[in-house]
Amino acid sequence: MGSAVERTDEHVREYLIYRGFTNALKHLDSDIKADKEKGFRVDKIIDQLQQFILTFDLFSLKEYWLYLDRRLFCRLEDIYRSTVNKLRTSLFRYYIINTIQKGNLEKTQEFFQKQALELQTQAEWRDWFVLPFVPNPEQNPFFSPYFSRQWADTFLVSLHNFLSVLFQCMHILQLEASQSKEGKPPSSQVSTSETCSSQSQQATNQSVNQNSRNKRIQEHEKERKELFSKPPHQTPEKKVEVGDAEPTETSGDPPDSSSSRSCGAGGGLSAEQPFIKLSQEEYGEHHSAIMHCRVDSSGRRVASLDVDGVIKVWSFNPMMQTKATIMSKSPLLSLEWATKPDRLLLLGSGVGTVRLYDTEAKKNLYEMNIDETHPRILSLASSPSGSSFICSAAALGQSGNLESSPRLPIPVSGQLLLWDTKTVKQQLQFSLEPEPVAINCTAFNHNGNLLVTGAADGVIRLFDMQRYESAMSWRAHDGEVYSVEFSYDENTVFSVGEDGKFIQWNIHRCGVKQSEQGLPQDATGPFVLSGYSGYKQVQVPRGRLFAFDSEGQHILTCSSSGGLIYRLTNGQPALDRVLSLGGHKAPVVTVDWCSAVDCGTCLTASMDGKIKLSTLLAQKS
């Protein structure tokens, strides 16, 4: 519905401009700017609520919620009143928790002083009046779940779902009203006998239309009750009862629209659609092509690296905010988050050094000299325990000729090293058979017992990290291996190579393919950005080219205009495309996918320095 309102506003604006009604146009723009309903844009309404919370504006928060209640919620049936009350309770709790997290205890006490008369009779608030006097409430067994990011995400997604379904229902009822008006037959210009016949026919038609309309309304009410009756997703906090209704329809806008859309705004998706794109935001602090973009293990911070050697560390919840900027004199080639503690960042350079950077203290902790003969640090991977990390170092030179056909890899000498994070010393060097070669990508399994690597010679190598030796290796691609990851069950590994193939390999049977699909060139590189006067910029793949969802059933890949999500298919010749995230004007060169509760966050970074953060809602079957 939000997109329909936007289009209508645009048509009215064009009409006023065409007629020269400048004063009316000014009044229209002024009213739109002051519109509290934000054009029925759910994301804008939630942004407004969050803004009041972040600025500790309790009065405006209460007034805005009261306006929504008078304007929208009061029109709902009585059975939804409890859902509205639960959302209001959670909103106020969200406000209180924010005041404590930001250290503004004065606002915490102000809340209870102003709301005491209203809340003291409500059972759900009985235990909350002691909150201002509890030392370290985030460690208190009762209050600690409310301080978790998971609870905040659950509440915000539930509120988003509720408003989306509400606007969606309003839109459907308006359509039915207009259809019933159009279905009324005219009878003003007919004879008396024809009038009687027409009135009889009209009554019949109206009866049929009324029955049909009543049936549709009943079906719709049944659907809404099913949606609102779905139990909330399990979180660490058992007493939170927010309405977690999942909308069944999504925006009818093109999937590559860069603007954020309400997930209930017109149009429909099939019942098999696994994700709904709730919103899309842009991080635009980089001024050159992105090489790497990774979310940390906690899902709270993002680190992005561009070709100029500028690193940005930023957060996106509850709003985008740059936490640190790192400038490097030497060229940087690789980036990876440490797992424990997750505030540390590993940075690999082109001059044979790896830096360990503390993103909270904003300083370098260590700088390790790897090997002067192999100065290019191509890949870094932190073990799940955080005690060590893998470093892939390569000699200078280019591997392969991008223009040659067929593509034959030209081996470049490389090393695969294991470093201790605490002692900052090299533990060992792995043997690379049949010859030392540059390793492009590395990945651990969940417990760190296995390590998989993809190399410039097209070979995938699987290492036993308990014995520190190669368990198996096989030729996987014609050309270089660009990206490799373990599957969800860790019985297979997936790889993307220079030959444009996406292959699933069985790690229990060396070199046995389980599936093979082709990917378009804009998903695997080299990535090309064309400009005026024949200008062309070419970037070879550096970062992660694909990422899995939380259940390992879908993958996110690069494309020329945004991320593409596919459903994994066993034995099929092609992947099943389910959603295009869009939003980019330049080729996407690296992706990442972070999942928290049912709200998944997809990161797509492009050659123009723009990073799109798309928030998805998984539709559970």
XYZ file of C-alpha atoms in Angstrom:
621
model
C 0.000 0.000 0.000
C 2.935 2.312 0.720
C 4.137 2.132 -2.883
C 0.607 2.869 -4.178
C 0.391 5.968 -1.983
C 3.800 7.123 -3.243
C 2.730 6.704 -6.862
C -0.541 8.550 -6.220
C 1.309 11.424 -4.538
C 3.646 11.584 -7.520
C 0.739 11.718 -9.980
C -0.927 14.511 -7.983
C 2.369 16.412 -7.868
C 2.812 16.066 -11.653
C -0.761 17.288 -12.207
C -0.228 20.369 -10.022
C 3.019 21.175 -11.823
C 1.308 20.740 -15.200
C -1.521 23.081 -14.171
C 0.866 25.589 -12.602
C -0.714 25.355 -9.137
C 2.502 26.231 -7.299
C 0.835 27.229 -4.038
C -1.143 23.980 -3.914
C 2.105 22.101 -4.678
C 3.855 23.791 -1.759
C 0.994 22.891 0.568
C 1.041 19.292 -0.699
C 4.791 18.946 -0.088
C 4.404 20.500 3.346
C 1.569 18.127 4.281
C 3.472 15.096 2.980
C 6.507 16.101 5.017
C 4.358 16.393 8.150
C 2.400 13.200 7.407
C 2.437 11.097 10.567
C 1.388 7.995 8.656
C 4.502 8.326 6.453
C 2.553 7.401 3.334
C 1.755 4.018 4.931
C 5.466 3.128 4.722
C 6.015 0.679 7.572
C 9.788 1.163 7.608
C 9.376 4.940 7.942
C 6.915 4.575 10.841
C 9.304 2.273 12.696
C 12.194 4.640 11.973
C 10.177 7.461 13.541
C 9.450 5.406 16.669
C 13.110 4.429 16.958
C 14.163 8.059 16.559
C 11.987 9.067 19.527
C 13.497 6.208 21.550
C 17.108 7.078 20.665
C 16.546 10.743 21.598
C 14.740 9.814 24.869
C 11.644 11.758 23.748
C 9.020 9.957 25.832
C 6.310 12.575 25.257
C 6.589 12.379 21.436
C 6.760 8.569 21.585
C 3.514 8.394 23.564
C 1.805 10.982 21.337
C 2.825 9.188 18.139
C 1.617 5.810 19.394
C -1.639 7.431 20.545
C -2.086 8.912 17.056
C -1.555 5.484 15.458
C -4.036 4.019 17.910
C -6.735 6.612 17.135
C -6.080 6.580 13.398
C -5.489 2.867 12.734
C -5.633 0.444 15.653
C -9.066 1.494 16.939
C -10.600 0.320 13.645
C -9.510 -3.254 14.233
C -11.774 -5.922 15.665
C -11.711 -6.412 19.424
C -9.803 -9.678 19.127
C -6.716 -7.691 18.012
C -6.795 -5.259 20.947
C -4.628 -7.591 23.063
C -2.017 -7.677 20.283
C -1.922 -3.864 20.166
C -1.523 -3.723 23.962
C 1.333 -6.234 23.888
C 3.125 -4.246 21.210
C 2.667 -1.040 23.220
C 4.085 -2.743 26.327
C 7.081 -4.014 24.385
C 7.626 -0.556 22.853
C 7.841 1.050 26.291
C 10.147 -1.706 27.511
C 12.321 -1.113 24.455
C 12.480 2.562 25.460
C 13.444 1.761 29.061
C 16.143 -0.718 28.058
C 17.610 1.891 25.687
C 17.832 4.483 28.491
C 19.756 2.006 30.666
C 22.053 0.838 27.870
C 22.910 4.464 27.078
C 23.520 5.195 30.786
C 20.722 7.763 31.059
C 19.212 6.653 34.392
C 17.514 10.030 34.794
C 15.251 9.203 31.839
C 14.625 5.733 33.301
C 13.347 7.217 36.550
C 11.393 9.873 34.635
C 9.524 7.141 32.750
C 8.319 5.406 35.905
C 7.397 8.707 37.568
C 5.250 9.823 34.632
C 3.734 6.411 33.910
C 3.276 5.184 37.488
C -0.462 5.876 37.747
C -1.160 4.110 34.470
C 1.171 1.128 34.864
C 0.914 0.232 38.555
C -2.426 -1.513 38.005
C -1.094 -3.629 35.118
C 0.251 -7.054 36.102
C 2.861 -7.153 33.341
C 4.579 -4.062 34.831
C 4.516 -5.159 38.473
C 8.128 -6.408 38.522
C 9.513 -3.518 36.486
C 9.320 -0.727 39.054
C 12.479 -2.041 40.761
C 14.488 -1.768 37.535
C 16.066 1.675 38.263
C 17.399 0.311 41.570
C 18.807 -3.024 40.305
C 22.608 -2.981 39.913
C 23.705 -4.422 36.554
C 20.175 -5.288 35.370
C 21.592 -6.861 32.192
C 22.905 -9.661 34.451
C 19.672 -10.062 36.391
C 17.900 -13.364 35.471
C 14.557 -11.607 34.994
C 15.731 -8.571 33.020
C 18.700 -10.017 31.094
C 16.634 -11.387 28.151
C 15.356 -7.862 27.417
C 18.920 -6.623 26.966
C 19.665 -9.167 24.226
C 19.749 -8.156 20.585
C 17.547 -11.167 19.847
C 14.657 -9.732 21.890
C 14.981 -6.333 20.198
C 15.021 -7.945 16.743
C 11.982 -10.082 17.574
C 10.021 -7.049 18.743
C 10.919 -4.869 15.736
C 10.085 -7.632 13.246
C 6.788 -8.343 15.026
C 5.836 -4.676 14.947
C 6.793 -4.525 11.260
C 4.662 -7.593 10.503
C 1.667 -6.232 12.404
C 1.684 -2.880 10.591
C 2.308 -4.549 7.231
C -0.656 -6.892 7.597
C -2.782 -3.997 8.866
C -2.033 -1.841 5.805
C -2.450 -4.845 3.544
C -5.940 -5.486 4.943
C -6.908 -1.839 4.530
C -5.819 -2.034 0.906
C -7.901 -5.164 0.219
C -11.044 -3.719 1.816
C -10.708 -0.565 -0.281
C -10.431 -2.656 -3.433
C -13.565 -4.598 -2.540
C -15.447 -1.360 -1.881
C -14.496 0.059 -5.290
C -15.347 -3.223 -7.023
C -18.796 -3.287 -5.416
C -19.449 0.263 -6.637
C -18.363 -0.582 -10.161
C -20.578 -3.660 -10.141
C -23.754 -1.617 -9.534
C -25.752 -1.500 -12.837
C -27.220 1.882 -13.962
C -31.011 2.118 -14.189
C -31.841 5.788 -14.643
C -32.436 5.842 -18.433
C -34.699 2.872 -19.093
C -38.444 2.364 -19.437
C -40.728 1.377 -16.563
C -40.895 -2.287 -17.511
C -37.180 -2.326 -18.183
C -36.671 -0.551 -14.869
C -38.520 -3.282 -12.983
C -36.532 -5.923 -14.802
C -33.339 -3.981 -14.237
C -34.104 -3.496 -10.552
C -34.839 -7.189 -10.196
C -31.614 -8.054 -11.991
C -29.785 -5.420 -9.935
C -31.096 -6.911 -6.708
C -29.984 -10.354 -7.862
C -26.554 -9.026 -8.842
C -26.234 -7.162 -5.568
C -27.200 -10.322 -3.680
C -24.641 -12.360 -5.590
C -22.009 -9.642 -5.159
C -22.854 -9.331 -1.473
C -22.568 -13.089 -0.947
C -19.322 -13.199 -2.894
C -17.972 -10.212 -0.989
C -19.040 -11.663 2.362
C -17.345 -14.929 1.445
C -14.133 -13.114 0.543
C -14.258 -11.107 3.762
C -14.839 -14.271 5.818
C -11.912 -15.999 4.102
C -9.777 -12.949 4.655
C -10.754 -12.747 8.334
C -9.914 -16.435 8.721
C -6.522 -15.824 7.121
C -5.836 -12.864 9.395
C -6.767 -14.857 12.496
C -4.379 -17.605 11.425
C -1.633 -15.049 10.905
C -2.157 -13.348 14.240
C -2.593 -16.610 16.108
C 0.865 -17.886 15.157
C 2.920 -18.287 18.344
C 5.881 -15.935 18.748
C 9.280 -17.364 17.903
C 11.218 -18.743 20.834
C 13.639 -16.297 22.373
C 15.683 -16.367 25.560
C 12.906 -14.336 27.204
C 9.783 -16.367 27.904
C 7.457 -13.579 29.020
C 7.574 -11.470 25.909
C 4.294 -11.773 24.056
C 4.418 -9.657 20.957
C 2.207 -10.214 17.955
C 4.425 -11.957 15.426
C 2.211 -12.048 12.372
C 3.839 -12.890 9.092
C 2.393 -11.156 6.028
C 1.413 -13.398 3.173
C 1.878 -10.927 0.359
C 4.775 -8.713 -0.664
C 5.331 -5.629 -2.699
C 4.291 -5.755 -6.288
C 7.184 -3.427 -7.166
C 10.082 -4.704 -9.263
C 12.489 -6.707 -7.116
C 15.415 -4.491 -8.033
C 13.832 -1.364 -6.569
C 16.402 0.316 -4.345
C 13.865 1.936 -2.069
C 12.523 0.244 1.027
C 9.066 -1.207 0.591
C 6.428 -2.404 2.945
C 6.106 -6.149 2.668
C 2.354 -5.885 2.382
C 2.173 -3.262 -0.321
C 0.132 -4.661 -3.148
C 0.877 -7.575 -5.423
C 1.339 -11.171 -4.294
C 3.881 -13.929 -4.148
C 3.396 -17.628 -4.402
C 3.040 -19.639 -1.233
C 6.479 -21.104 -1.933
C 8.217 -17.716 -1.719
C 10.733 -18.293 1.132
C 11.643 -14.676 1.906
C 10.068 -11.239 2.072
C 12.301 -8.194 1.612
C 11.317 -5.920 4.483
C 13.683 -3.056 3.726
C 16.917 -2.063 2.016
C 19.370 0.537 3.328
C 22.580 1.906 1.861
C 25.980 2.412 3.459
C 27.830 4.938 1.334
C 30.951 5.891 3.305
C 33.348 4.285 0.791
C 34.541 6.171 -2.288
C 36.051 3.310 -4.294
C 35.271 -0.280 -5.214
C 34.674 -2.693 -2.329
C 36.900 -5.765 -1.990
C 35.620 -7.358 1.221
C 32.499 -6.940 3.361
C 32.017 -9.196 6.383
C 29.686 -9.388 9.398
C 31.254 -10.429 12.706
C 30.258 -13.659 14.471
C 27.833 -11.862 16.809
C 26.010 -10.131 13.936
C 26.525 -6.695 15.494
C 29.286 -5.161 13.383
C 30.337 -5.038 9.745
C 33.847 -4.495 8.396
C 34.273 -3.367 4.785
C 37.482 -2.807 2.804
C 37.853 -0.888 -0.468
C 40.614 -0.890 -3.094
C 42.086 2.342 -1.666
C 42.902 0.517 1.561
C 40.183 2.233 3.614
C 38.432 0.044 6.185
C 35.115 1.002 7.752
C 33.774 -0.716 10.859
C 30.068 0.010 11.282
C 26.894 -1.171 12.948
C 23.396 -1.357 11.492
C 21.151 -1.953 14.501
C 19.173 0.047 15.458
C 20.622 2.446 12.868
C 23.663 2.641 10.594
C 26.630 4.181 12.371
C 30.355 4.176 11.586
C 32.321 2.953 14.609
C 35.885 3.185 13.263
C 37.804 4.159 10.135
C 41.184 2.560 9.430
C 43.562 4.062 6.866
C 46.384 1.869 5.593
C 49.572 3.117 3.967
C 50.301 -0.310 2.506
C 47.804 -2.007 0.166
C 45.375 -4.401 1.862
C 44.200 -7.615 0.200
C 42.264 -9.569 2.843
C 40.067 -9.064 5.881
C 38.503 -11.384 8.458
C 36.870 -11.091 11.880
C 38.373 -12.994 14.774
C 35.850 -15.257 16.481
C 36.882 -14.791 20.130
C 36.913 -11.981 21.061
C 34.753 -10.824 18.163
C 35.926 -7.208 18.391
C 39.280 -8.089 16.789
C 39.888 -7.749 13.069
C 42.568 -9.508 10.989
C 43.967 -7.435 8.114
C 46.237 -8.941 5.458
C 48.414 -6.655 3.331
C 50.277 -6.809 0.041
C 53.665 -6.342 1.735
C 53.770 -9.522 3.815
C 52.163 -8.351 7.074
C 49.030 -9.233 9.033
C 47.613 -6.777 11.551
C 45.422 -7.580 14.545
C 43.190 -4.543 15.111
C 40.954 -3.848 18.117
C 37.784 -2.184 16.771
C 36.656 -0.970 20.221
C 39.978 0.471 21.403
C 40.605 1.629 17.799
C 44.259 0.626 17.758
C 46.607 -2.005 16.347
C 47.418 -4.744 18.857
C 50.043 -6.574 16.797
C 51.619 -6.518 13.368
C 53.021 -9.849 12.187
C 55.642 -10.184 9.455
C 54.700 -13.293 7.492
C 57.222 -13.851 4.683
C 59.093 -11.426 2.440
C 59.160 -13.900 -0.449
C 55.371 -14.310 -0.270
C 54.114 -10.787 0.465
C 50.524 -11.062 -0.819
C 48.189 -12.163 2.010
C 45.306 -13.517 -0.075
C 43.100 -15.129 2.578
C 42.610 -15.180 6.355
C 40.411 -17.489 8.443
C 39.976 -17.470 12.217
C 39.425 -20.808 13.944
C 36.063 -21.157 15.790
C 37.899 -21.274 19.138
C 39.683 -18.014 18.359
C 43.045 -19.411 19.471
C 44.611 -19.448 15.987
C 44.132 -18.277 12.439
C 45.012 -19.460 8.942
C 47.044 -17.216 6.665
C 47.474 -17.729 2.925
C 50.541 -15.941 1.510
C 51.469 -15.795 -2.177
C 54.399 -14.571 -4.242
C 54.129 -11.564 -6.510
C 52.709 -12.056 -10.014
C 49.436 -12.708 -11.792
C 47.873 -16.140 -11.950
C 46.238 -16.933 -15.248
C 45.300 -14.716 -18.160
C 41.775 -13.384 -17.941
C 41.497 -12.986 -21.684
C 42.829 -16.404 -22.652
C 40.581 -19.215 -23.769
C 40.500 -21.907 -22.590
C 41.489 -20.750 -19.127
C 44.540 -22.590 -17.853
C 45.869 -21.700 -14.398
C 49.477 -20.542 -14.177
C 50.672 -21.659 -10.739
C 52.000 -18.969 -8.416
C 54.071 -19.997 -5.425
C 52.243 -19.796 -2.111
C 52.235 -20.816 1.541
C 49.495 -21.892 3.936
C 50.411 -21.016 7.524
C 48.882 -21.511 10.980
C 49.445 -18.699 13.493
C 48.719 -18.598 17.222
C 46.549 -15.581 18.057
C 47.698 -15.279 21.686
C 51.456 -15.762 21.284
C 51.437 -14.106 17.830
C 53.824 -16.755 16.534
C 53.724 -19.101 13.561
C 52.806 -22.644 14.625
C 53.382 -24.526 11.395
C 53.377 -24.458 7.593
C 51.107 -26.876 5.751
C 52.391 -29.042 2.948
C 50.775 -28.167 -0.383
C 50.886 -31.005 -2.899
C 51.812 -31.448 -5.681
C 53.575 -28.059 -5.399
C 53.358 -24.872 -3.292
C 50.591 -22.799 -4.827
C 48.653 -19.617 -3.979
C 45.564 -20.360 -1.851
C 42.725 -17.978 -2.753
C 40.090 -18.916 -0.167
C 39.858 -20.758 3.158
C 37.046 -21.866 5.484
C 36.748 -23.823 8.757
C 33.932 -26.158 9.691
C 31.873 -25.422 12.844
C 34.336 -26.923 15.376
C 37.578 -26.156 13.579
C 38.529 -29.796 13.013
C 38.459 -29.407 9.229
C 39.784 -26.709 6.924
C 38.898 -26.449 3.232
C 40.900 -24.343 0.775
C 40.600 -23.354 -2.892
C 43.729 -22.591 -4.885
C 44.948 -20.887 -8.050
C 45.652 -24.294 -9.637
C 41.937 -25.209 -9.479
C 42.470 -27.739 -6.671
C 40.425 -28.007 -3.474
C 42.355 -29.288 -0.465
C 40.786 -30.591 2.754
C 42.987 -30.488 5.879
C 42.649 -32.429 9.140
C 43.303 -29.749 11.773
C 43.852 -32.300 14.539
C 46.755 -33.922 12.689
C 47.665 -30.770 10.721
C 47.885 -32.648 7.438
C 46.047 -32.866 4.135
C 43.200 -35.390 4.248
C 42.360 -35.217 0.525
C 42.609 -33.013 -2.542
C 41.095 -33.007 -6.030
C 40.957 -30.935 -9.208
C 37.721 -28.964 -8.895
C 37.683 -26.250 -11.590
C 39.205 -25.275 -14.915
C 41.021 -22.204 -13.697
C 41.215 -20.757 -10.217
C 38.955 -21.593 -7.274
C 37.486 -18.277 -6.145
C 35.284 -19.167 -3.166
C 34.665 -22.284 -1.062
C 32.383 -23.039 1.923
C 31.171 -26.023 3.954
C 27.527 -27.027 3.556
C 25.044 -26.765 6.423
C 25.452 -30.446 7.429
C 29.220 -30.308 6.675
C 29.096 -33.520 4.658
C 29.815 -31.567 1.492
C 31.593 -28.408 0.374
C 30.489 -25.885 -2.250
C 32.869 -24.073 -4.571
C 32.767 -21.359 -7.241
C 35.536 -21.182 -9.808
C 36.896 -19.185 -12.702
C 35.033 -21.538 -15.067
C 31.703 -20.114 -13.805
C 30.579 -23.355 -12.160
C 28.933 -23.775 -8.771
C 29.726 -27.322 -7.589
C 28.849 -29.376 -4.528
C 31.492 -31.956 -3.502
C 31.189 -35.005 -1.235
C 34.012 -34.843 1.331
C 33.637 -38.540 2.189
C 34.397 -39.596 -1.393
C 37.312 -37.674 -2.848
C 36.459 -35.677 -5.970
C 32.850 -36.919 -6.258
C 30.362 -34.277 -7.402
C 26.910 -34.221 -5.865
C 25.655 -31.421 -8.061
C 26.919 -28.924 -10.606
C 25.254 -25.745 -11.854
C 26.407 -22.921 -14.052
C 26.425 -19.341 -12.832
C 26.274 -16.210 -15.015
C 29.546 -14.346 -15.523
C 28.418 -11.408 -13.400
C 28.243 -13.804 -10.426
C 31.815 -15.089 -10.685
C 33.865 -12.291 -12.286
C 36.024 -10.773 -13.477
C 33.763 -7.817 -12.716
C 33.638 -4.984 -15.251
C 32.434 -1.432 -14.689
C 32.119 0.549 -17.924
C 32.061 4.347 -18.079
C 32.085 7.197 -20.582
C 34.561 7.423 -23.495
C 35.314 3.722 -23.384
C 36.536 3.778 -19.761
C 36.508 0.297 -18.273
C 37.434 -0.849 -14.773
C 38.091 -4.557 -14.197
C 38.214 -6.171 -10.743
C 39.181 -9.781 -10.069
C 37.257 -11.608 -7.309
C 38.687 -11.062 -3.832
C 35.902 -11.463 -1.283
C 33.217 -14.066 -0.696
C 31.176 -14.761 -3.831
C 28.322 -16.666 -2.170
C 26.802 -17.051 1.284
C 24.217 -19.391 2.835
C 21.113 -18.641 4.874
C 20.834 -19.912 8.460
C 19.457 -23.300 7.357
C 21.736 -23.846 4.383
C 18.823 -24.130 1.932
C 19.430 -20.916 -0.029
C 22.465 -19.052 -1.319
C 23.103 -15.380 -2.001
C 25.258 -14.610 -5.049
C 26.589 -11.549 -6.875
C 25.052 -9.997 -10.001
C 25.371 -6.848 -12.095
C 22.502 -5.045 -10.322
C 22.315 -6.550 -6.825
C 22.276 -9.801 -4.894
C 20.398 -12.849 -6.164
C 18.998 -15.547 -3.879
C 18.678 -19.111 -5.186
C 17.153 -22.224 -3.692
C 19.626 -25.109 -3.650
C 18.458 -27.956 -5.874
C 19.891 -31.452 -5.814
C 20.845 -32.827 -9.201
C 19.124 -30.071 -11.190
C 21.015 -28.461 -14.104
C 20.190 -24.944 -12.880
C 19.619 -23.228 -9.546
C 16.092 -22.140 -8.646
C 16.049 -18.335 -8.422
C 13.664 -17.097 -5.726
C 14.453 -13.410 -5.058
C 16.387 -10.495 -6.539
C 17.515 -7.930 -3.962
C 18.478 -5.297 -6.547
C 19.355 -1.746 -5.598
C 22.814 -1.469 -7.185
C 23.934 0.530 -10.209
C 27.348 -1.166 -10.398
C 28.344 -4.863 -10.335
C 28.184 -6.547 -6.932
C 31.589 -8.101 -6.148
C 31.134 -9.673 -2.701
C 28.258 -10.771 -0.438
C 27.565 -11.899 3.122
C 24.468 -13.199 4.923
C 23.847 -12.801 8.642
C 20.817 -14.449 10.272
C 19.250 -13.381 13.574
C 15.925 -14.908 14.651
C 13.748 -14.855 11.501
C 15.151 -11.534 10.368
C 18.081 -12.212 8.014
C 20.427 -9.474 6.874
C 22.017 -9.667 3.419
C 25.030 -7.528 2.543
C 25.863 -6.812 -1.097
C 28.862 -4.617 -1.959
C 29.605 -3.173 -5.396
C 32.311 -1.558 -7.504
C 30.991 1.978 -6.937
C 31.652 1.715 -3.192
C 28.006 1.257 -2.216
C 26.932 -1.430 0.254
C 23.271 -2.425 0.417
C 21.876 -3.943 3.585
C 18.678 -5.870 2.832
C 16.538 -7.119 5.725
C 14.617 -10.301 4.941
C 11.841 -12.130 6.723
C 11.860 -15.902 6.359
C 8.412 -17.370 5.723
C 8.119 -20.586 7.687
C 6.082 -23.326 6.109
